[in-house]
PDB file of C-alpha atoms in Angstrom:
ATOM      1  CA  ASP A   1      18.909   7.967  13.718  1.00  0.00           C
ATOM      2  CA  GLY A   2      15.572   9.429  14.889  1.00  0.00           C
ATOM      3  CA  GLY A   3      12.153   9.917  13.139  1.00  0.00           C
ATOM      4  CA  ILE A   4       8.884   8.394  12.153  1.00  0.00           C
ATOM      5  CA  THR A   5       8.480   5.361  10.591  1.00  0.00           C
ATOM      6  CA  GLN A   6       5.226   4.657   8.749  1.00  0.00           C
ATOM      7  CA  SER A   7       4.064   1.455   7.366  1.00  0.00           C
ATOM      8  CA  PRO A   8       3.347  -0.239   5.003  1.00  0.00           C
ATOM      9  CA  LYS A   9       4.387   1.715   2.242  1.00  0.00           C
ATOM     10  CA  TYR A  10       1.107   0.591   0.493  1.00  0.00           C
ATOM     11  CA  LEU A  11      -1.813  -1.028   1.363  1.00  0.00           C
ATOM     12  CA  PHE A  12      -4.743  -2.614  -0.590  1.00  0.00           C
ATOM     13  CA  ARG A  13      -7.928  -2.874   0.825  1.00  0.00           C
ATOM     14  CA  LYS A  14     -10.961  -4.492  -0.660  1.00  0.00           C
ATOM     15  CA  GLU A  15     -14.301  -3.320   0.031  1.00  0.00           C
ATOM     16  CA  GLY A  16     -15.525  -3.995   3.343  1.00  0.00           C
ATOM     17  CA  GLN A  17     -12.368  -5.089   4.856  1.00  0.00           C
ATOM     18  CA  ASN A  18     -11.059  -2.683   7.898  1.00  0.00           C
ATOM     19  CA  VAL A  19      -7.181  -1.920   7.427  1.00  0.00           C
ATOM     20  CA  THR A  20      -4.485  -0.761  10.250  1.00  0.00           C
ATOM     21  CA  LEU A  21      -1.620   1.519   9.258  1.00  0.00           C
ATOM     22  CA  SER A  22       1.266   1.722  11.604  1.00  0.00           C
ATOM     23  CA  CYS A  23       2.501   4.989  12.715  1.00  0.00           C
ATOM     24  CA  GLU A  24       5.905   4.271  15.317  1.00  0.00           C
ATOM     25  CA  GLN A  25       8.346   7.629  16.268  1.00  0.00           C
ATOM     26  CA  ASN A  26      10.925   7.341  18.205  1.00  0.00           C
ATOM     27  CA  LEU A  27      11.548  11.221  18.870  1.00  0.00           C
ATOM     28  CA  ASN A  28      10.271  10.985  22.402  1.00  0.00           C
ATOM     29  CA  HIS A  29       7.562  13.403  21.049  1.00  0.00           C
ATOM     30  CA  ASP A  30       3.651  13.538  23.155  1.00  0.00           C
ATOM     31  CA  ALA A  31       1.931  14.476  19.934  1.00  0.00           C
ATOM     32  CA  MET A  32       0.864  12.283  17.219  1.00  0.00           C
ATOM     33  CA  TYR A  33      -1.155  12.702  14.306  1.00  0.00           C
ATOM     34  CA  TRP A  34      -2.758  12.120  11.477  1.00  0.00           C
ATOM     35  CA  TYR A  35      -3.496  13.387   7.528  1.00  0.00           C
ATOM     36  CA  ARG A  36      -5.280  12.475   4.409  1.00  0.00           C
ATOM     37  CA  GLN A  37      -3.795  13.944   1.829  1.00  0.00           C
ATOM     38  CA  ASP A  38      -5.715  14.103  -1.524  1.00  0.00           C
ATOM     39  CA  PRO A  39      -5.228  16.235  -4.732  1.00  0.00           C
ATOM     40  CA  GLY A  40      -5.674  19.320  -4.482  1.00  0.00           C
ATOM     41  CA  GLN A  41      -7.145  19.295  -0.899  1.00  0.00           C
ATOM     42  CA  GLY A  42      -3.574  19.821   0.813  1.00  0.00           C
ATOM     43  CA  LEU A  43      -3.995  17.711   3.695  1.00  0.00           C
ATOM     44  CA  ARG A  44      -7.156  17.217   5.938  1.00  0.00           C
ATOM     45  CA  LEU A  45      -6.414  16.135   9.687  1.00  0.00           C
ATOM     46  CA  ILE A  46      -8.085  12.954  10.714  1.00  0.00           C
ATOM     47  CA  TYR A  47      -6.740  12.603  14.692  1.00  0.00           C
ATOM     48  CA  TYR A  48      -4.873  13.726  17.487  1.00  0.00           C
ATOM     49  CA  SER A  49      -3.335  12.542  20.320  1.00  0.00           C
ATOM     50  CA  GLN A  50      -1.926  14.813  22.846  1.00  0.00           C
ATOM     51  CA  ILE A  51      -0.943  12.227  25.577  1.00  0.00           C
ATOM     52  CA  VAL A  52      -0.776   8.637  25.554  1.00  0.00           C
ATOM     53  CA  ASN A  53      -4.608   7.167  26.328  1.00  0.00           C
ATOM     54  CA  ASP A  54      -6.139  10.043  24.879  1.00  0.00           C
ATOM     55  CA  PHE A  55      -6.676  11.858  21.366  1.00  0.00           C
ATOM     56  CA  GLN A  56      -9.279  13.964  19.512  1.00  0.00           C
ATOM     57  CA  LYS A  57     -11.379  14.418  16.336  1.00  0.00           C
ATOM     58  CA  GLY A  58     -10.015  15.698  13.172  1.00  0.00           C
ATOM     59  CA  ASP A  59     -11.737  17.737  10.465  1.00  0.00           C
ATOM     60  CA  ILE A  60     -12.662  14.198   8.304  1.00  0.00           C
ATOM     61  CA  ALA A  61     -11.907  11.491  11.681  1.00  0.00           C
ATOM     62  CA  GLU A  62     -15.689   9.747  10.174  1.00  0.00           C
ATOM     63  CA  GLY A  63     -14.720   6.201   9.176  1.00  0.00           C
ATOM     64  CA  TYR A  64     -11.984   5.746  11.036  1.00  0.00           C
ATOM     65  CA  SER A  65     -10.198   4.740  14.683  1.00  0.00           C
ATOM     66  CA  VAL A  66      -7.017   4.989  16.559  1.00  0.00           C
ATOM     67  CA  SER A  67      -5.443   3.904  19.966  1.00  0.00           C
ATOM     68  CA  ARG A  68      -2.669   5.607  21.691  1.00  0.00           C
ATOM     69  CA  GLU A  69      -1.714   3.035  24.248  1.00  0.00           C
ATOM     70  CA  LYS A  70       2.400   3.881  24.437  1.00  0.00           C
ATOM     71  CA  LYS A  71       3.942   7.462  23.435  1.00  0.00           C
ATOM     72  CA  GLU A  72       5.532   6.040  20.696  1.00  0.00           C
ATOM     73  CA  SER A  73       2.171   4.241  18.542  1.00  0.00           C
ATOM     74  CA  PHE A  74      -0.647   6.572  16.841  1.00  0.00           C
ATOM     75  CA  PRO A  75      -2.069   3.123  14.655  1.00  0.00           C
ATOM     76  CA  LEU A  76      -5.111   4.273  12.404  1.00  0.00           C
ATOM     77  CA  THR A  77      -7.588   2.114  11.682  1.00  0.00           C
ATOM     78  CA  VAL A  78      -9.760   2.411   8.079  1.00  0.00           C
ATOM     79  CA  THR A  79     -12.356   1.093   8.473  1.00  0.00           C
ATOM     80  CA  SER A  80     -15.867  -0.248   6.238  1.00  0.00           C
ATOM     81  CA  ALA A  81     -17.164   3.107   7.106  1.00  0.00           C
ATOM     82  CA  GLN A  82     -15.177   5.316   5.191  1.00  0.00           C
ATOM     83  CA  LYS A  83     -16.470   5.129   1.751  1.00  0.00           C
ATOM     84  CA  ASN A  84     -13.585   6.722  -0.618  1.00  0.00           C
ATOM     85  CA  PRO A  85     -10.537   5.547   1.020  1.00  0.00           C
ATOM     86  CA  THR A  86      -8.242   5.327  -1.468  1.00  0.00           C
ATOM     87  CA  ALA A  87      -5.320   8.255  -1.067  1.00  0.00           C
ATOM     88  CA  PHE A  88      -1.863   8.820   0.978  1.00  0.00           C
ATOM     89  CA  TYR A  89      -2.176   9.030   4.435  1.00  0.00           C
ATOM     90  CA  LEU A  90       0.820  11.273   6.315  1.00  0.00           C
ATOM     91  CA  CYS A  91       1.953  10.360  10.177  1.00  0.00           C
ATOM     92  CA  ALA A  92       3.508  13.557  12.283  1.00  0.00           C
ATOM     93  CA  SER A  93       4.202  14.264  15.190  1.00  0.00           C
ATOM     94  CA  SER A  94       6.060  17.351  17.537  1.00  0.00           C
ATOM     95  CA  ARG A  95       7.257  18.034  21.189  1.00  0.00           C
ATOM     96  CA  THR A  96       3.920  19.132  22.338  1.00  0.00           C
ATOM     97  CA  ASP A  97       0.469  20.572  20.240  1.00  0.00           C
ATOM     98  CA  TRP A  98       1.729  23.590  20.148  1.00  0.00           C
ATOM     99  CA  ASP A  99       5.468  23.306  19.460  1.00  0.00           C
ATOM    100  CA  PHE A 100       7.485  26.385  17.301  1.00  0.00           C
ATOM    101  CA  TYR A 101       9.708  23.871  15.492  1.00  0.00           C
ATOM    102  CA  GLY A 102       6.170  22.594  14.274  1.00  0.00           C
ATOM    103  CA  TYR A 103       5.611  18.122  13.366  1.00  0.00           C
ATOM    104  CA  THR A 104       7.849  16.216  11.995  1.00  0.00           C
ATOM    105  CA  PHE A 105       6.040  13.682   8.951  1.00  0.00           C
ATOM    106  CA  GLY A 106       6.704  10.503   8.491  1.00  0.00           C
ATOM    107  CA  SER A 107       6.921   9.440   4.495  1.00  0.00           C
ATOM    108  CA  GLY A 108       3.734   8.129   4.364  1.00  0.00           C
ATOM    109  CA  THR A 109       0.991   5.368   2.925  1.00  0.00           C
ATOM    110  CA  ARG A 110      -0.557   5.172  -0.027  1.00  0.00           C
ATOM    111  CA  LEU A 111      -4.279   2.921   0.493  1.00  0.00           C
ATOM    112  CA  THR A 112      -6.193   1.970  -2.441  1.00  0.00           C
ATOM    113  CA  VAL A 113      -9.358   0.280  -2.652  1.00  0.00           C
ATOM    114  CA  VAL A 114      -9.164  -2.513  -5.497  1.00  0.00           C
TER     115      VAL A 114
ATOM    116  CA  ALA B   1     -13.024  29.039  10.264  1.00  0.00           C
ATOM    117  CA  GLN B   2      -9.163  29.372  10.315  1.00  0.00           C
ATOM    118  CA  THR B   3      -8.353  28.651   6.356  1.00  0.00           C
ATOM    119  CA  VAL B   4      -5.321  28.993   4.709  1.00  0.00           C
ATOM    120  CA  THR B   5      -5.174  29.896   1.093  1.00  0.00           C
ATOM    121  CA  GLN B   6      -3.044  29.663  -1.302  1.00  0.00           C
ATOM    122  CA  SER B   7      -3.621  31.140  -4.426  1.00  0.00           C
ATOM    123  CA  GLN B   8      -0.983  29.924  -6.782  1.00  0.00           C
ATOM    124  CA  PRO B   9      -2.370  25.959  -7.529  1.00  0.00           C
ATOM    125  CA  GLU B  10       1.786  25.846 -10.688  1.00  0.00           C
ATOM    126  CA  MET B  11       4.248  27.650 -10.486  1.00  0.00           C
ATOM    127  CA  SER B  12       7.702  27.679 -12.533  1.00  0.00           C
ATOM    128  CA  VAL B  13      11.034  29.241 -12.608  1.00  0.00           C
ATOM    129  CA  GLN B  14      14.336  29.047 -14.062  1.00  0.00           C
ATOM    130  CA  GLU B  15      17.183  27.386 -12.822  1.00  0.00           C
ATOM    131  CA  ALA B  16      18.962  30.159 -10.733  1.00  0.00           C
ATOM    132  CA  GLU B  17      15.711  33.017 -10.843  1.00  0.00           C
ATOM    133  CA  THR B  18      13.991  33.866  -8.022  1.00  0.00           C
ATOM    134  CA  VAL B  19      10.421  33.235  -7.572  1.00  0.00           C
ATOM    135  CA  THR B  20       7.878  34.168  -4.892  1.00  0.00           C
ATOM    136  CA  LEU B  21       5.055  31.797  -3.208  1.00  0.00           C
ATOM    137  CA  SER B  22       2.046  33.721  -2.099  1.00  0.00           C
ATOM    138  CA  CYS B  23       0.200  32.716   1.370  1.00  0.00           C
ATOM    139  CA  THR B  24      -2.622  33.818   2.937  1.00  0.00           C
ATOM    140  CA  TYR B  25      -4.900  33.336   6.054  1.00  0.00           C
ATOM    141  CA  ASP B  26      -7.990  33.607   8.325  1.00  0.00           C
ATOM    142  CA  THR B  27      -7.472  33.310  12.529  1.00  0.00           C
ATOM    143  CA  SER B  28      -8.924  35.340  14.293  1.00  0.00           C
ATOM    144  CA  GLU B  29      -6.586  34.802  17.435  1.00  0.00           C
ATOM    145  CA  SER B  30      -3.680  37.739  17.859  1.00  0.00           C
ATOM    146  CA  ASN B  31      -0.752  34.173  18.539  1.00  0.00           C
ATOM    147  CA  TYR B  32       0.697  32.066  15.948  1.00  0.00           C
ATOM    148  CA  TYR B  33       3.001  30.337  14.250  1.00  0.00           C
ATOM    149  CA  LEU B  34       3.674  30.151  10.292  1.00  0.00           C
ATOM    150  CA  PHE B  35       5.232  27.502   8.507  1.00  0.00           C
ATOM    151  CA  TRP B  36       6.199  26.236   4.816  1.00  0.00           C
ATOM    152  CA  TYR B  37       7.074  22.803   4.007  1.00  0.00           C
ATOM    153  CA  LYS B  38       8.054  21.112   0.972  1.00  0.00           C
ATOM    154  CA  GLN B  39       6.925  17.912  -0.744  1.00  0.00           C
ATOM    155  CA  PRO B  40       8.651  16.722  -3.551  1.00  0.00           C
ATOM    156  CA  PRO B  41       8.101  13.439  -5.355  1.00  0.00           C
ATOM    157  CA  SER B  42       9.023  11.297  -2.570  1.00  0.00           C
ATOM    158  CA  ARG B  43       6.016  12.782  -1.162  1.00  0.00           C
ATOM    159  CA  GLN B  44       8.198  12.909   2.733  1.00  0.00           C
ATOM    160  CA  MET B  45       7.464  16.407   4.006  1.00  0.00           C
ATOM    161  CA  ILE B  46      10.088  19.295   4.748  1.00  0.00           C
ATOM    162  CA  LEU B  47      10.050  22.043   7.211  1.00  0.00           C
ATOM    163  CA  VAL B  48      11.586  24.941   5.336  1.00  0.00           C
ATOM    164  CA  ILE B  49      10.933  27.574   7.128  1.00  0.00           C
ATOM    165  CA  ARG B  50       9.122  29.498  10.041  1.00  0.00           C
ATOM    166  CA  GLN B  51       8.384  32.591  11.698  1.00  0.00           C
ATOM    167  CA  GLU B  52       6.348  33.572  15.557  1.00  0.00           C
ATOM    168  CA  ALA B  53       3.964  35.587  14.521  1.00  0.00           C
ATOM    169  CA  TYR B  54       4.428  38.842  16.892  1.00  0.00           C
ATOM    170  CA  LYS B  55       8.233  38.799  15.793  1.00  0.00           C
ATOM    171  CA  GLN B  56       8.344  41.682  12.870  1.00  0.00           C
ATOM    172  CA  GLN B  57      11.677  40.467  11.868  1.00  0.00           C
ATOM    173  CA  ASN B  58      10.953  37.738   8.567  1.00  0.00           C
ATOM    174  CA  ALA B  59      12.622  34.753   8.696  1.00  0.00           C
ATOM    175  CA  THR B  60      15.613  33.292   6.358  1.00  0.00           C
ATOM    176  CA  GLU B  61      17.045  30.743   6.013  1.00  0.00           C
ATOM    177  CA  ASN B  62      19.957  30.117   3.097  1.00  0.00           C
ATOM    178  CA  ARG B  63      18.250  30.699  -0.363  1.00  0.00           C
ATOM    179  CA  PHE B  64      14.916  30.758   1.277  1.00  0.00           C
ATOM    180  CA  SER B  65      13.029  34.322   3.205  1.00  0.00           C
ATOM    181  CA  VAL B  66       9.499  34.750   3.878  1.00  0.00           C
ATOM    182  CA  ASN B  67       7.635  38.395   3.971  1.00  0.00           C
ATOM    183  CA  PHE B  68       5.502  38.024   6.865  1.00  0.00           C
ATOM    184  CA  GLN B  69       2.822  40.656   7.184  1.00  0.00           C
ATOM    185  CA  LYS B  70       0.568  40.366   9.706  1.00  0.00           C
ATOM    186  CA  ALA B  71      -2.032  43.000   9.276  1.00  0.00           C
ATOM    187  CA  ALA B  72      -2.400  41.855   6.139  1.00  0.00           C
ATOM    188  CA  LYS B  73      -2.138  38.285   6.692  1.00  0.00           C
ATOM    189  CA  SER B  74       0.000  37.533   4.101  1.00  0.00           C
ATOM    190  CA  PHE B  75       2.647  35.323   4.548  1.00  0.00           C
ATOM    191  CA  SER B  76       4.691  34.443   1.261  1.00  0.00           C
ATOM    192  CA  LEU B  77       7.719  32.688   0.821  1.00  0.00           C
ATOM    193  CA  LYS B  78      10.182  34.117  -1.450  1.00  0.00           C
ATOM    194  CA  ILE B  79      12.815  30.973  -3.022  1.00  0.00           C
ATOM    195  CA  SER B  80      16.173  33.316  -4.985  1.00  0.00           C
ATOM    196  CA  ASP B  81      19.032  31.194  -7.229  1.00  0.00           C
ATOM    197  CA  SER B  82      15.980  28.411  -8.069  1.00  0.00           C
ATOM    198  CA  GLN B  83      17.964  25.119  -8.199  1.00  0.00           C
ATOM    199  CA  LEU B  84      16.356  21.658  -9.903  1.00  0.00           C
ATOM    200  CA  GLY B  85      16.135  20.477  -6.924  1.00  0.00           C
ATOM    201  CA  ASP B  86      13.216  22.826  -5.506  1.00  0.00           C
ATOM    202  CA  THR B  87      11.365  21.158  -7.708  1.00  0.00           C
ATOM    203  CA  ALA B  88       7.660  20.550  -5.342  1.00  0.00           C
ATOM    204  CA  MET B  89       4.446  21.161  -4.260  1.00  0.00           C
ATOM    205  CA  TYR B  90       4.930  23.523  -0.770  1.00  0.00           C
ATOM    206  CA  PHE B  91       1.965  23.901   1.458  1.00  0.00           C
ATOM    207  CA  CYS B  92       1.735  27.015   3.875  1.00  0.00           C
ATOM    208  CA  ALA B  93       0.888  26.135   7.453  1.00  0.00           C
ATOM    209  CA  PHE B  94      -0.389  28.226  10.534  1.00  0.00           C
ATOM    210  CA  MET B  95      -0.497  26.665  14.304  1.00  0.00           C
ATOM    211  CA  THR B  96      -3.243  29.087  16.351  1.00  0.00           C
ATOM    212  CA  ARG B  97      -2.810  29.077  20.422  1.00  0.00           C
ATOM    213  CA  LEU B  98      -6.062  30.055  21.827  1.00  0.00           C
ATOM    214  CA  ASN B  99      -6.065  32.864  24.408  1.00  0.00           C
ATOM    215  CA  TYR B 100      -7.062  31.448  26.987  1.00  0.00           C
ATOM    216  CA  GLY B 101      -4.312  29.182  26.788  1.00  0.00           C
ATOM    217  CA  GLY B 102      -5.569  26.300  24.792  1.00  0.00           C
ATOM    218  CA  SER B 103      -3.853  25.157  21.622  1.00  0.00           C
ATOM    219  CA  GLN B 104      -5.638  24.094  18.397  1.00  0.00           C
ATOM    220  CA  GLY B 105      -4.120  21.122  18.719  1.00  0.00           C
ATOM    221  CA  ASN B 106      -2.399  21.318  14.988  1.00  0.00           C
ATOM    222  CA  LEU B 107      -1.386  22.609  11.721  1.00  0.00           C
ATOM    223  CA  ILE B 108      -4.029  24.085   9.596  1.00  0.00           C
ATOM    224  CA  PHE B 109      -2.732  23.089   5.822  1.00  0.00           C
ATOM    225  CA  GLY B 110      -3.567  25.511   2.810  1.00  0.00           C
ATOM    226  CA  LYS B 111      -3.507  23.479  -0.233  1.00  0.00           C
ATOM    227  CA  GLY B 112      -0.162  23.319  -1.780  1.00  0.00           C
ATOM    228  CA  THR B 113       1.600  24.944  -4.999  1.00  0.00           C
ATOM    229  CA  LYS B 114       3.137  22.759  -7.738  1.00  0.00           C
ATOM    230  CA  LEU B 115       6.380  24.556  -8.289  1.00  0.00           C
ATOM    231  CA  SER B 116       8.474  23.241 -10.964  1.00  0.00           C
ATOM    232  CA  VAL B 117      12.250  24.498 -11.497  1.00  0.00           C
ATOM    233  CA  LYS B 118      13.343  24.691 -15.280  1.00  0.00           C
ATOM    234  CA  PRO B 119      16.561  23.690 -16.459  1.00  0.00           C
TER     235      PRO B 119
END
């Protein structure tokens, strides 16, 4: 079955470390997205990519970086510059960035700073 | 700025009853899509229903229906015959297409309404 796989499900980071969250899709979707979810805040866009080798900053990109070297993959790196990284991270994809079918989401990664 | 407002942080309903979740949005664009997503305790985001802004007819999907009022920029979700499995966070979202043909590039979400269905 096609879908989006996020790994790991739980991730612990020490202060000052960079960590990378994986997102892989086999839906042949062109567009991919990273959202951060905090209690009471809804979902906020970190980065998105409409095509391979291209990506744009979202509303809260500071302290994060991404790459899009393959259509299927859109990893997110949480750098030490991100002051409050503890959150739930959701990856999503869509056929294009204007898609009435909406987005397909992964099952998320819970990141905790220890 | 384009925003989505869900004014009810939490709601509860008895099993088999009907509940309506409210959503308002703000955009200057005329062409957009609207969505309701459900996030159960598993935290998997699931698309519940969608609506095209240029269609006046309200969308329905089984027990789920919307009341879309374009002039008022309102997009409420009605759940009929509520079931225990409907317990979840519900997020309203919209996606705009800019008038010159570009795109917003992302879904804009409200902060969510936590719905509890009680037996």
